[in-house]
Coordinates of C-alpha atoms in Angstrom, one line a residue:
M1134 CA 75.6 17.9 73.7
G1135 CA 72.1 18.6 73.4
K1136 CA 68.3 17.7 73.2
K1137 CA 67.0 16.0 70.1
N1138 CA 65.3 18.7 68.0
K1139 CA 62.4 18.8 65.6
P1140 CA 63.2 21.4 63.1
E1141 CA 61.0 24.2 62.8
G1142 CA 61.8 24.8 59.0
I1143 CA 60.2 27.6 57.4
Y1144 CA 57.8 28.4 60.0
K1145 CA 60.6 29.5 62.3
N1146 CA 61.1 33.1 63.6
L1147 CA 57.2 34.0 62.0
T1148 CA 56.3 37.2 60.8
S1149 CA 54.2 39.0 63.3
Y1150 CA 50.9 39.9 61.6
G1151 CA 49.1 39.0 64.6
D1152 CA 47.7 35.6 63.2
V1153 CA 49.9 32.8 63.4
D1154 CA 48.0 31.1 60.6
F1155 CA 48.1 33.9 57.9
S1156 CA 52.0 34.3 58.8
K1157 CA 52.3 30.5 57.5
Y1158 CA 50.1 31.3 54.6
M1159 CA 52.1 34.3 53.5
R1160 CA 54.8 32.8 53.9
R1161 CA 54.2 29.5 51.4
A1162 CA 52.3 32.2 49.3
F1163 CA 55.8 34.1 48.5
L1164 CA 57.8 31.0 48.4
A1165 CA 55.9 29.3 46.0
A1166 CA 56.9 32.5 43.8
A1167 CA 60.2 31.4 44.1
G1168 CA 59.4 28.0 43.0
Y1169 CA 59.5 26.2 46.2
D1170 CA 56.9 23.4 46.8
T1171 CA 55.3 21.9 49.7
E1172 CA 58.2 18.7 49.4
D1173 CA 61.2 21.7 49.8
L1174 CA 59.1 23.3 52.4
D1175 CA 59.1 20.2 54.5
R1176 CA 62.6 19.8 55.1
P1177 CA 64.9 21.8 57.6
I1178 CA 66.2 25.0 56.6
V1179 CA 69.9 25.6 56.9
G1180 CA 70.8 29.3 56.2
I1181 CA 73.9 30.2 54.7
A1182 CA 75.6 33.3 55.7
D1183 CA 77.4 35.0 52.2
T1184 CA 80.0 37.0 52.9
S1185 CA 80.6 37.7 49.1
S1186 CA 81.7 41.2 47.5
D1187 CA 83.1 42.9 44.8
Y1188 CA 85.2 44.9 47.5
N1189 CA 86.4 41.3 48.8
P1190 CA 88.9 39.7 46.6
C1191 CA 89.7 37.1 49.2
H1192 CA 86.3 36.0 48.8
R1193 CA 85.6 36.3 45.2
Q1194 CA 85.7 32.4 45.0
M1195 CA 82.4 32.3 47.3
P1196 CA 79.9 31.9 44.8
E1197 CA 81.7 28.6 44.7
L1198 CA 81.8 27.6 48.2
I1199 CA 78.3 28.7 48.4
D1200 CA 77.2 25.8 45.7
A1201 CA 79.2 23.4 47.4
V1202 CA 77.4 24.0 50.7
K1203 CA 74.1 24.0 49.2
R1204 CA 74.8 20.7 47.6
G1205 CA 75.8 19.1 50.8
V1206 CA 72.6 20.2 52.6
L1207 CA 70.5 19.2 49.6
E1208 CA 71.9 15.8 49.9
A1209 CA 71.5 15.5 53.7
G1210 CA 67.7 16.3 53.3
G1211 CA 67.9 20.3 54.0
L1212 CA 66.4 23.3 52.5
P1213 CA 69.6 25.9 51.6
L1214 CA 68.8 29.6 51.8
V1215 CA 71.6 31.6 51.3
F1216 CA 71.7 35.4 52.8
P1217 CA 73.9 38.3 52.9
T1218 CA 76.0 40.0 55.2
L1219 CA 78.5 42.8 55.8
S1220 CA 81.6 41.8 53.8
L1221 CA 84.7 43.3 55.3
N1222 CA 88.2 43.1 53.5
E1223 CA 90.9 44.4 54.9
V1224 CA 92.3 46.8 52.5
L1225 CA 89.3 48.3 51.3
V1226 CA 87.6 49.4 54.5
S1227 CA 88.4 52.9 56.0
P1228 CA 89.5 53.4 58.5
T1229 CA 90.0 49.8 59.8
T1230 CA 87.8 46.7 59.6
M1231 CA 87.9 46.2 63.2
L1232 CA 85.7 49.4 63.6
Y1233 CA 83.1 46.9 61.8
R1234 CA 83.5 43.8 63.7
N1235 CA 81.0 44.3 65.9
L1236 CA 78.6 45.6 63.5
L1237 CA 79.1 42.4 61.4
A1238 CA 78.6 40.2 64.7
M1239 CA 75.6 42.4 65.2
V1240 CA 73.7 42.0 61.5
T1241 CA 75.1 38.2 61.7
E1242 CA 73.1 37.4 64.7
E1243 CA 69.8 39.5 64.1
M1244 CA 69.5 37.9 60.8
I1245 CA 69.9 34.4 62.1
R1246 CA 67.3 35.4 64.7
A1247 CA 64.9 37.1 61.9
Q1248 CA 64.6 34.6 59.5
P1249 CA 63.5 31.0 59.3
M1250 CA 66.7 28.6 59.9
D1251 CA 66.9 25.5 61.5
A1252 CA 71.0 25.8 61.5
V1253 CA 73.0 28.0 59.5
V1254 CA 76.7 27.4 57.9
L1255 CA 78.8 31.0 58.3
L1256 CA 80.9 31.4 55.4
G1257 CA 83.8 33.8 56.1
G1258 CA 87.8 34.1 55.8
C1259 CA 89.0 37.7 56.1
D1260 CA 90.5 38.7 59.5
K1261 CA 87.4 40.2 61.4
T1262 CA 84.5 38.0 59.2
V1263 CA 85.6 34.8 61.3
P1264 CA 85.7 36.3 64.7
A1265 CA 82.0 38.2 64.2
Q1266 CA 80.4 35.2 63.0
L1267 CA 81.3 33.3 65.8
M1268 CA 80.1 36.0 68.2
A1269 CA 77.1 35.5 66.6
A1270 CA 76.6 32.2 66.5
V1271 CA 77.2 32.1 70.1
S1272 CA 74.7 34.9 71.1
A1273 CA 72.0 33.6 68.5
D1274 CA 73.1 29.9 69.6
V1275 CA 71.4 28.0 66.7
P1276 CA 73.2 25.0 65.5
A1277 CA 76.3 26.8 63.7
I1278 CA 79.4 25.5 61.5
S1279 CA 82.1 27.9 60.1
V1280 CA 83.6 27.3 56.9
V1281 CA 86.4 29.8 55.6
T1282 CA 87.5 30.6 52.2
G1283 CA 91.0 29.3 52.4
P1284 CA 94.2 30.7 52.1
M1285 CA 95.9 31.8 49.0
M1286 CA 98.4 30.1 47.0
T1287 CA 101.7 31.4 47.1
G1288 CA 103.3 33.4 44.2
S1289 CA 107.0 34.1 42.9
W1290 CA 109.4 36.8 41.6
R1291 CA 112.3 36.4 40.2
G1292 CA 112.9 32.8 41.5
E1293 CA 111.4 33.8 45.3
R1294 CA 108.8 32.3 46.5
L1295 CA 106.3 35.0 48.1
G1296 CA 102.8 35.4 49.3
A1297 CA 101.0 38.2 51.4
C1298 CA 101.5 39.9 53.7
T1299 CA 104.6 39.2 55.6
D1300 CA 106.4 39.3 52.3
C1301 CA 104.5 42.3 51.6
R1302 CA 105.8 44.2 54.9
R1303 CA 109.3 42.9 54.1
L1304 CA 109.5 44.0 50.5
W1305 CA 108.1 47.4 51.2
A1306 CA 110.8 48.1 54.4
Q1307 CA 113.6 47.4 51.6
Y1308 CA 112.0 49.4 49.0
R1309 CA 112.0 52.4 51.8
A1310 CA 115.4 51.7 52.5
G1311 CA 116.4 52.1 48.8
E1312 CA 117.5 48.1 48.2
I1313 CA 114.7 47.6 45.4
N1314 CA 113.7 50.1 42.9
E1315 CA 110.0 51.3 41.9
Q1316 CA 109.8 49.4 39.1
E1317 CA 110.8 46.3 41.2
I1318 CA 108.2 46.9 43.8
R1319 CA 105.6 47.2 40.9
E1320 CA 106.4 43.8 40.0
V1321 CA 106.2 42.3 43.3
E1322 CA 102.7 43.9 43.5
Q1323 CA 101.7 41.9 40.4
V1324 CA 102.6 38.1 42.3
L1325 CA 102.2 39.1 46.4
C1326 CA 98.4 37.7 45.7
P1327 CA 98.3 35.4 42.9
T1328 CA 94.8 33.6 43.9
A1329 CA 91.5 34.2 45.9
G1330 CA 91.7 33.5 49.4
T1331 CA 93.1 35.0 52.4
C1332 CA 96.5 35.9 53.2
M1333 CA 98.7 32.3 53.2
V1334 CA 101.1 33.3 56.2
M1335 CA 99.8 33.0 60.0
G1336 CA 98.1 36.1 59.9
T1337 CA 95.0 36.7 61.4
A1338 CA 92.8 35.2 58.8
S1339 CA 95.2 31.9 59.0
T1340 CA 95.2 32.0 62.5
M1341 CA 91.3 32.7 63.5
A1342 CA 90.9 29.5 60.9
C1343 CA 93.3 27.4 63.2
V1344 CA 91.6 28.5 66.1
A1345 CA 87.8 27.6 65.0
E1346 CA 88.8 24.6 64.2
A1347 CA 90.5 23.8 67.5
L1348 CA 87.4 25.1 69.2
G1349 CA 85.2 22.5 67.7
M1350 CA 83.2 24.7 65.3
M1351 CA 84.6 23.6 62.1
L1352 CA 85.0 19.9 60.7
P1353 CA 88.6 18.6 61.1
G1354 CA 90.8 19.8 58.1
G1355 CA 88.6 22.9 57.3
A1356 CA 91.2 25.6 58.2
T1357 CA 94.1 25.3 55.8
A1358 CA 92.9 24.1 52.7
P1359 CA 93.7 26.4 50.0
S1360 CA 91.0 28.5 48.4
G1361 CA 89.9 26.9 45.1
S1362 CA 91.2 23.3 45.6
G1363 CA 89.1 20.2 45.5
D1364 CA 89.8 20.2 49.5
R1365 CA 88.3 23.5 50.0
L1366 CA 85.0 22.2 48.1
R1367 CA 84.8 19.0 49.6
N1368 CA 84.8 20.6 53.1
A1369 CA 82.0 22.9 52.2
V1370 CA 80.3 20.1 50.8
A1371 CA 81.1 18.0 54.1
S1372 CA 79.8 20.8 56.1
G1373 CA 76.6 21.5 54.4
R1374 CA 75.7 17.5 55.4
R1375 CA 76.5 18.1 59.0
A1376 CA 74.5 21.3 59.5
V1377 CA 71.5 18.9 58.7
G1378 CA 72.8 16.6 60.9
L1379 CA 73.5 19.1 63.9
V1380 CA 69.7 20.4 63.9
S1381 CA 68.3 16.5 64.6
E1382 CA 71.1 16.2 67.3
G1383 CA 70.6 19.4 68.8
T1384 CA 73.8 20.5 69.0
R1385 CA 74.6 24.4 69.3
P1386 CA 77.4 26.8 69.8
S1387 CA 76.8 26.7 73.6
S1388 CA 77.3 23.2 74.0
I1389 CA 80.7 22.8 72.1
L1390 CA 82.4 26.2 73.2
T1391 CA 83.2 25.3 77.0
R1392 CA 86.5 26.5 78.9
Q1393 CA 88.1 23.5 77.8
A1394 CA 87.6 24.2 74.2
F1395 CA 89.4 27.5 74.5
M1396 CA 91.9 26.3 76.4
N1397 CA 92.5 24.0 73.1
A1398 CA 91.9 26.9 71.1
L1399 CA 94.7 28.8 73.3
T1400 CA 97.1 26.1 72.8
V1401 CA 97.0 26.3 69.1
L1402 CA 97.6 29.6 69.2
A1403 CA 100.7 29.1 70.8
A1404 CA 101.8 26.3 68.7
V1405 CA 101.1 28.1 65.5
S1406 CA 102.4 31.4 67.0
G1407 CA 99.1 33.3 65.9
S1408 CA 98.3 36.5 65.4
T1409 CA 98.3 38.7 68.3
N1410 CA 94.5 40.0 67.2
A1411 CA 93.3 36.2 68.1
V1412 CA 94.1 37.3 71.7
I1413 CA 91.2 40.3 71.3
H1414 CA 88.9 37.7 69.2
L1415 CA 89.3 34.9 71.6
T1416 CA 88.3 37.2 73.9
A1417 CA 85.1 38.6 73.1
I1418 CA 83.9 35.2 71.6
A1419 CA 84.3 33.7 75.3
R1420 CA 82.6 36.5 76.9
R1421 CA 79.8 35.9 74.3
A1422 CA 79.7 32.3 75.7
E1423 CA 79.9 33.6 79.5
I1424 CA 83.3 32.2 79.9
Q1425 CA 86.4 34.5 81.1
L1426 CA 89.5 34.5 79.5
T1427 CA 91.9 36.8 80.6
L1428 CA 95.4 37.8 79.5
D1429 CA 97.2 35.6 82.1
D1430 CA 95.5 32.7 80.4
F1431 CA 97.3 33.5 77.0
H1432 CA 100.3 34.2 78.9
E1433 CA 100.3 31.1 80.7
V1434 CA 99.2 28.9 78.0
A1435 CA 102.0 30.2 75.7
A1436 CA 104.6 30.0 78.4
R1437 CA 104.1 26.3 78.3
V1438 CA 103.4 25.2 74.8
P1439 CA 106.4 25.6 72.1
V1440 CA 105.6 26.8 68.5
L1441 CA 105.7 23.5 66.1
V1442 CA 104.1 25.1 63.1
D1443 CA 106.7 26.6 60.7
C1444 CA 104.7 29.4 59.3
K1445 CA 105.5 32.9 58.3
P1446 CA 106.0 35.5 60.2
A1447 CA 107.9 33.3 63.3
G1448 CA 109.0 30.6 60.7
S1449 CA 109.5 30.5 56.6
G1450 CA 106.7 28.6 55.0
Y1451 CA 103.2 29.2 54.2
M1452 CA 99.6 27.8 54.6
E1453 CA 99.5 25.3 52.0
D1454 CA 102.5 23.6 53.6
L1455 CA 100.6 23.5 56.6
H1456 CA 97.4 22.0 54.7
R1457 CA 99.8 19.3 53.1
A1458 CA 101.2 18.5 56.1
G1459 CA 98.4 17.2 57.7
G1460 CA 96.6 20.7 58.6
V1461 CA 95.1 21.1 61.8
P1462 CA 94.0 17.6 62.5
A1463 CA 98.2 16.6 62.8
L1464 CA 99.3 19.5 64.5
L1465 CA 96.8 18.3 67.6
K1466 CA 97.9 15.0 67.4
A1467 CA 101.5 16.5 67.9
L1468 CA 99.8 18.5 71.0
E1469 CA 97.5 15.6 72.0
A1470 CA 99.5 15.6 75.3
L1471 CA 98.4 18.9 75.9
L1472 CA 94.8 19.2 75.1
E1473 CA 91.6 18.8 76.5
L1474 CA 90.3 15.5 74.8
S1475 CA 86.5 15.1 76.1
C1476 CA 85.6 18.4 74.1
K1477 CA 83.0 17.4 71.4
G1478 CA 82.7 19.8 68.3
V1479 CA 80.1 20.0 65.1
S1480 CA 81.7 16.7 63.9
G1481 CA 79.8 14.9 67.2
S1482 CA 83.0 13.1 68.1
L1483 CA 85.2 13.6 71.1
L1484 CA 88.6 15.2 70.2
G1485 CA 89.8 12.1 71.8
E1486 CA 88.3 9.5 69.3
I1487 CA 89.3 12.0 66.3
L1488 CA 93.0 12.0 67.5
A1489 CA 92.8 8.1 68.0
E1490 CA 92.2 8.1 64.2
A1491 CA 94.7 10.9 63.4
S1492 CA 98.4 10.2 62.2
F1493 CA 101.3 12.4 63.9
P1494 CA 103.0 14.7 61.3
E1495 CA 104.7 12.5 58.9
P1496 CA 108.6 12.6 59.0
W1497 CA 109.0 13.6 55.4
Q1498 CA 107.3 16.8 56.3
T1499 CA 109.4 19.7 58.3
T1500 CA 106.2 22.1 58.5
I1501 CA 104.5 20.6 62.2
R1502 CA 107.2 19.8 64.8
D1503 CA 106.6 17.7 67.5
L1504 CA 107.1 18.5 71.1
D1505 CA 110.5 17.3 71.4
R1506 CA 111.7 18.9 68.4
P1507 CA 109.9 22.0 68.2
L1508 CA 110.3 25.4 66.2
G1509 CA 110.4 27.6 69.1
Q1510 CA 110.8 27.4 72.6
P1511 CA 107.5 28.1 74.7
G1512 CA 106.7 32.0 74.8
A1513 CA 106.0 33.2 71.9
L1514 CA 103.5 35.2 73.1
A1515 CA 103.5 37.4 76.1
T1516 CA 101.2 40.0 78.4
L1517 CA 102.5 42.4 79.9
Y1518 CA 101.7 44.9 82.6
G1519 CA 103.0 47.9 84.2
S1520 CA 103.0 51.5 85.0
L1521 CA 102.4 52.0 80.9
A1522 CA 99.8 49.2 80.7
P1523 CA 98.2 48.9 84.2
D1524 CA 95.2 46.5 82.6
G1525 CA 97.8 44.5 80.5
A1526 CA 99.5 44.9 76.7
V1527 CA 100.2 42.0 74.3
I1528 CA 103.6 41.4 72.7
K1529 CA 104.4 38.4 69.9
V1530 CA 107.9 37.4 71.2
A1531 CA 108.3 34.9 68.3
A1532 CA 108.1 38.1 65.8
A1533 CA 110.5 40.3 68.0
T1534 CA 114.5 41.0 67.9
P1535 CA 115.8 39.3 70.8
S1536 CA 118.0 41.9 71.7
L1537 CA 115.3 44.4 72.1
L1538 CA 113.1 42.1 74.6
R1539 CA 115.0 44.1 77.6
H1540 CA 115.3 47.5 76.5
R1541 CA 115.3 51.2 77.8
G1542 CA 115.0 54.1 75.6
P1543 CA 113.9 57.7 75.1
A1544 CA 110.0 58.0 73.7
V1545 CA 109.1 59.7 70.0
V1546 CA 105.6 60.4 70.2
F1547 CA 102.9 60.0 67.7
E1548 CA 99.6 61.4 68.4
S1549 CA 97.8 59.0 65.7
P1550 CA 98.5 57.1 62.4
E1551 CA 98.1 60.2 60.7
D1552 CA 100.8 62.1 62.5
L1553 CA 103.1 59.1 62.3
A1554 CA 102.7 59.1 58.4
R1555 CA 103.0 62.7 58.4
R1556 CA 106.4 63.0 60.7
I1557 CA 108.0 59.9 60.3
D1558 CA 110.7 61.0 57.6
E1559 CA 110.9 64.3 58.7
P1560 CA 115.0 65.2 58.8
S1561 CA 114.4 67.4 62.1
L1562 CA 112.7 64.1 63.7
Q1563 CA 115.3 63.4 66.9
I1564 CA 115.3 59.9 66.7
V1565 CA 118.1 57.4 67.0
P1566 CA 118.1 53.7 66.9
E1567 CA 117.6 53.3 70.8
S1568 CA 114.4 55.1 70.7
V1569 CA 111.1 53.6 71.5
L1570 CA 108.2 54.9 69.2
V1571 CA 104.8 55.4 70.7
L1572 CA 101.4 55.3 68.7
R1573 CA 98.6 56.7 70.9
N1574 CA 95.0 57.8 70.4
A1575 CA 94.5 54.3 68.1
G1576 CA 92.8 52.2 70.5
P1577 CA 88.9 50.8 70.5
V1578 CA 87.4 54.0 70.9
G1579 CA 90.0 56.7 69.8
A1580 CA 90.4 55.2 66.0
G1581 CA 88.3 51.7 66.1
M1582 CA 91.5 50.2 67.0
P1583 CA 93.5 49.9 63.6
E1584 CA 96.3 47.7 62.3
A1585 CA 98.7 50.4 63.0
G1586 CA 101.0 49.1 65.4
C1587 CA 103.7 47.9 63.5
L1588 CA 105.0 51.3 62.7
T1589 CA 107.1 52.2 60.0
L1590 CA 110.6 52.9 60.6
P1591 CA 112.0 55.8 59.6
R1592 CA 113.3 56.1 56.1
R1593 CA 116.9 57.5 57.3
L1594 CA 117.5 54.8 59.7
A1595 CA 115.9 52.1 57.2
S1596 CA 118.6 53.3 55.0
Q1597 CA 121.1 53.0 57.7
G1598 CA 120.2 49.0 58.0
V1599 CA 117.7 49.5 61.3
R1600 CA 115.2 46.8 60.7
D1601 CA 113.5 46.8 64.2
M1602 CA 112.8 49.3 67.2
V1603 CA 110.5 49.1 69.9
R1604 CA 107.2 50.3 69.8
V1605 CA 104.4 50.8 71.8
T1606 CA 100.5 51.3 71.2
D1607 CA 97.0 51.0 71.8
A1608 CA 96.5 49.9 68.2
R1609 CA 96.8 46.0 66.9
M1610 CA 99.2 45.0 64.5
S1611 CA 98.9 42.5 61.8
G1612 CA 99.3 39.1 62.2
T1613 CA 101.4 39.4 59.3
A1614 CA 103.6 41.6 60.5
F1615 CA 106.8 41.1 62.7
G1616 CA 109.1 43.7 65.1
T1617 CA 109.2 44.2 68.8
V1618 CA 106.0 45.8 69.1
V1619 CA 103.9 45.9 72.7
L1620 CA 100.3 46.2 71.6
H1621 CA 96.6 46.9 73.2
C1622 CA 97.8 49.2 75.7
C1623 CA 95.2 49.6 78.5
P1624 CA 93.6 51.7 79.4
E1625 CA 93.6 53.0 75.9
A1626 CA 95.0 56.8 75.7
V1627 CA 91.6 58.8 74.9
T1628 CA 90.2 56.9 77.7
G1629 CA 92.7 58.4 80.1
G1630 CA 95.5 55.5 80.1
P1631 CA 98.9 56.4 80.8
L1632 CA 99.9 56.6 77.1
A1633 CA 98.3 59.7 77.0
L1634 CA 100.7 61.0 79.3
V1635 CA 103.9 60.4 77.5
R1636 CA 106.0 62.8 76.4
D1637 CA 108.9 63.1 73.7
G1638 CA 112.1 62.0 75.5
D1639 CA 110.4 59.9 78.5
P1640 CA 112.4 57.0 79.6
I1641 CA 110.4 53.7 78.5
E1642 CA 111.6 50.3 79.9
L1643 CA 110.6 46.8 78.5
N1644 CA 111.5 43.8 79.8
I1645 CA 109.8 40.7 78.7
D1646 CA 111.4 38.3 81.4
E1647 CA 109.5 40.4 84.1
R1648 CA 106.3 41.0 81.8
R1649 CA 106.8 44.6 82.4
I1650 CA 106.3 48.1 80.3
N1651 CA 107.1 51.2 82.2
L1652 CA 106.9 54.6 81.9
C1653 CA 110.1 56.1 83.7
V1654 CA 108.7 59.3 85.3
D1655 CA 108.0 60.5 88.7
P1656 CA 104.4 59.8 89.5
V1657 CA 104.2 63.4 90.6
E1658 CA 104.6 64.5 87.2
L1659 CA 102.5 62.2 85.7
D1660 CA 99.6 63.4 87.9
R1661 CA 100.5 67.4 86.7
R1662 CA 100.3 65.7 83.2
R1663 CA 97.0 64.2 83.8
A1664 CA 95.5 67.4 84.9
D1665 CA 96.1 68.7 81.5
I1666 CA 94.2 65.9 79.7
V1667 CA 91.2 66.9 77.8
Q1668 CA 89.1 63.9 76.5
P1669 CA 87.8 64.2 73.1
S1670 CA 84.4 63.9 71.8
P1671 CA 83.0 60.9 70.2
P1672 CA 82.1 61.0 66.4
G1673 CA 79.2 63.0 66.0
R1674 CA 76.7 60.3 64.5
G1675 CA 76.1 56.6 63.2
W1676 CA 78.0 53.8 63.9
G1677 CA 81.3 55.6 64.8
N1678 CA 79.3 57.3 67.8
L1679 CA 77.7 54.5 68.9
H1680 CA 80.8 52.2 68.9
A1681 CA 83.0 55.1 70.6
R1682 CA 80.2 55.1 73.5
S1683 CA 79.8 51.5 73.9
V1684 CA 83.4 49.5 73.2
L1685 CA 84.9 47.6 75.7
P1686 CA 88.7 48.0 76.2
A1687 CA 90.8 45.2 74.2
N1688 CA 91.8 43.2 77.5
L1689 CA 87.9 42.7 77.8
G1690 CA 87.9 41.8 73.8
A1691 CA 86.4 44.9 72.7
D1692 CA 83.5 44.3 72.0
L1693 CA 80.1 46.4 72.7
D1694 CA 79.2 46.5 76.7
F1695 CA 75.4 45.9 75.8
L1696 CA 75.9 42.8 73.9
A1697 CA 75.8 41.0 77.1
P1698 CA 75.7 37.1 76.7
A1699 CA 72.1 35.5 76.2
H1700 CA 70.8 32.7 74.8
D1701 CA 67.1 31.6 74.0

């Protein structure tokens, strides 16, 4: 697992004054002003990354979580020191939090490297927070453990159980179709998010929490406990205690995040029918760990692992149901025959040892199925190639309409998310249920890769009862969304990918069985169109400019190209 470590404590990562003893003297002096004495400063230091913010209601109970982690660190003989990082909330950041995932990873990594800490507890939750923190943990490679805020509890509207954000989208679609009125949608707004915490369906936040536990970067049972619950706080205390243990054992992310651990994570991703965003995030984390994950890896695992968890949007339940059913440990027990049991995570035990003491999902519950009685057949996630996506694309088959998984139709092209919002309801728009909606210029370089891929259906067709259409894009889709949507088309349009060549009326063919997404236009005509393309300039300054010039394509994880794997 790692070499036995002697904690460096407060003298780790000394400030550069050109005099080591003076640096130590200054640290003691300033920490004395904060009330720390020599007994405090002789302990191993555990940094606690704080992603709370008034702009992040998902994390609003994080102060309580921080206190719980601090208690665990103190109980184990460590000294907890809290430090802030960026806080990314999906609905209060423009244009998209994905634009800032790599910035959060950089800030977190640099603060771990710059400040004295023998271990770090990473507190996150909302979608991009956990992957960014795991990317940082791999690169900084100090003992690290992930703790999430946990999912919200469900709400209720007129006797119907509701939760963010699959129900948000379903009810908004009903509102656009005229099936519920203005007063009713305002009532819905007040009950969709009744507590603190992340979305309580199997969106990106819940998916990444389950994946972090499967990777071994989280204590068993840590992924699903609801925000504010006693289970959530006990997990935080235990994680604080365990962080101190990781220091003495010398257990670092580089020893945990093996290829076998990633294969376990892919198995869990398939079994929960998780967010397609996890494909990008896991690829980026693996790249930091010097492990190559390809789209074929995701496809091959999904092709043999059935869906076992009944959770929206692929199922009907919520994360609190999954937690009551035993959480990720019970799911791993159900998947035991498909897992690499020699992996050892932050708990210090082999996965096989953990599962030897775990119980199979109990018969009284229906949220976690077993391999003999799955919720859905293998293939919940598929990766595609073809003339429209030579470097690959992704589709969440479990959230798609079966009748559309083999489809041919004429393209209706939108140049950007703004163009989509402006024109989708125009009466003059030539669009029929068989049309294929195409959104481009929304990839990592073009727009920071927003969750715009689940294109809103035209109000006119929605009012006629149309609930799904084939959609193709270089953008992402929220893990809470549903529909027949081909995502992450690579190369993206603004870098000259084939998506840039599509014109209104062009036939597009989707065939999931053959893993194909094709633009059915003569190559000579496409070459003619390619000659007319003018590449846009990157943003003029700041982070947007650095990101656009440096970001890798989605199939490589959309990390920055200069953040090559590096360990101390």
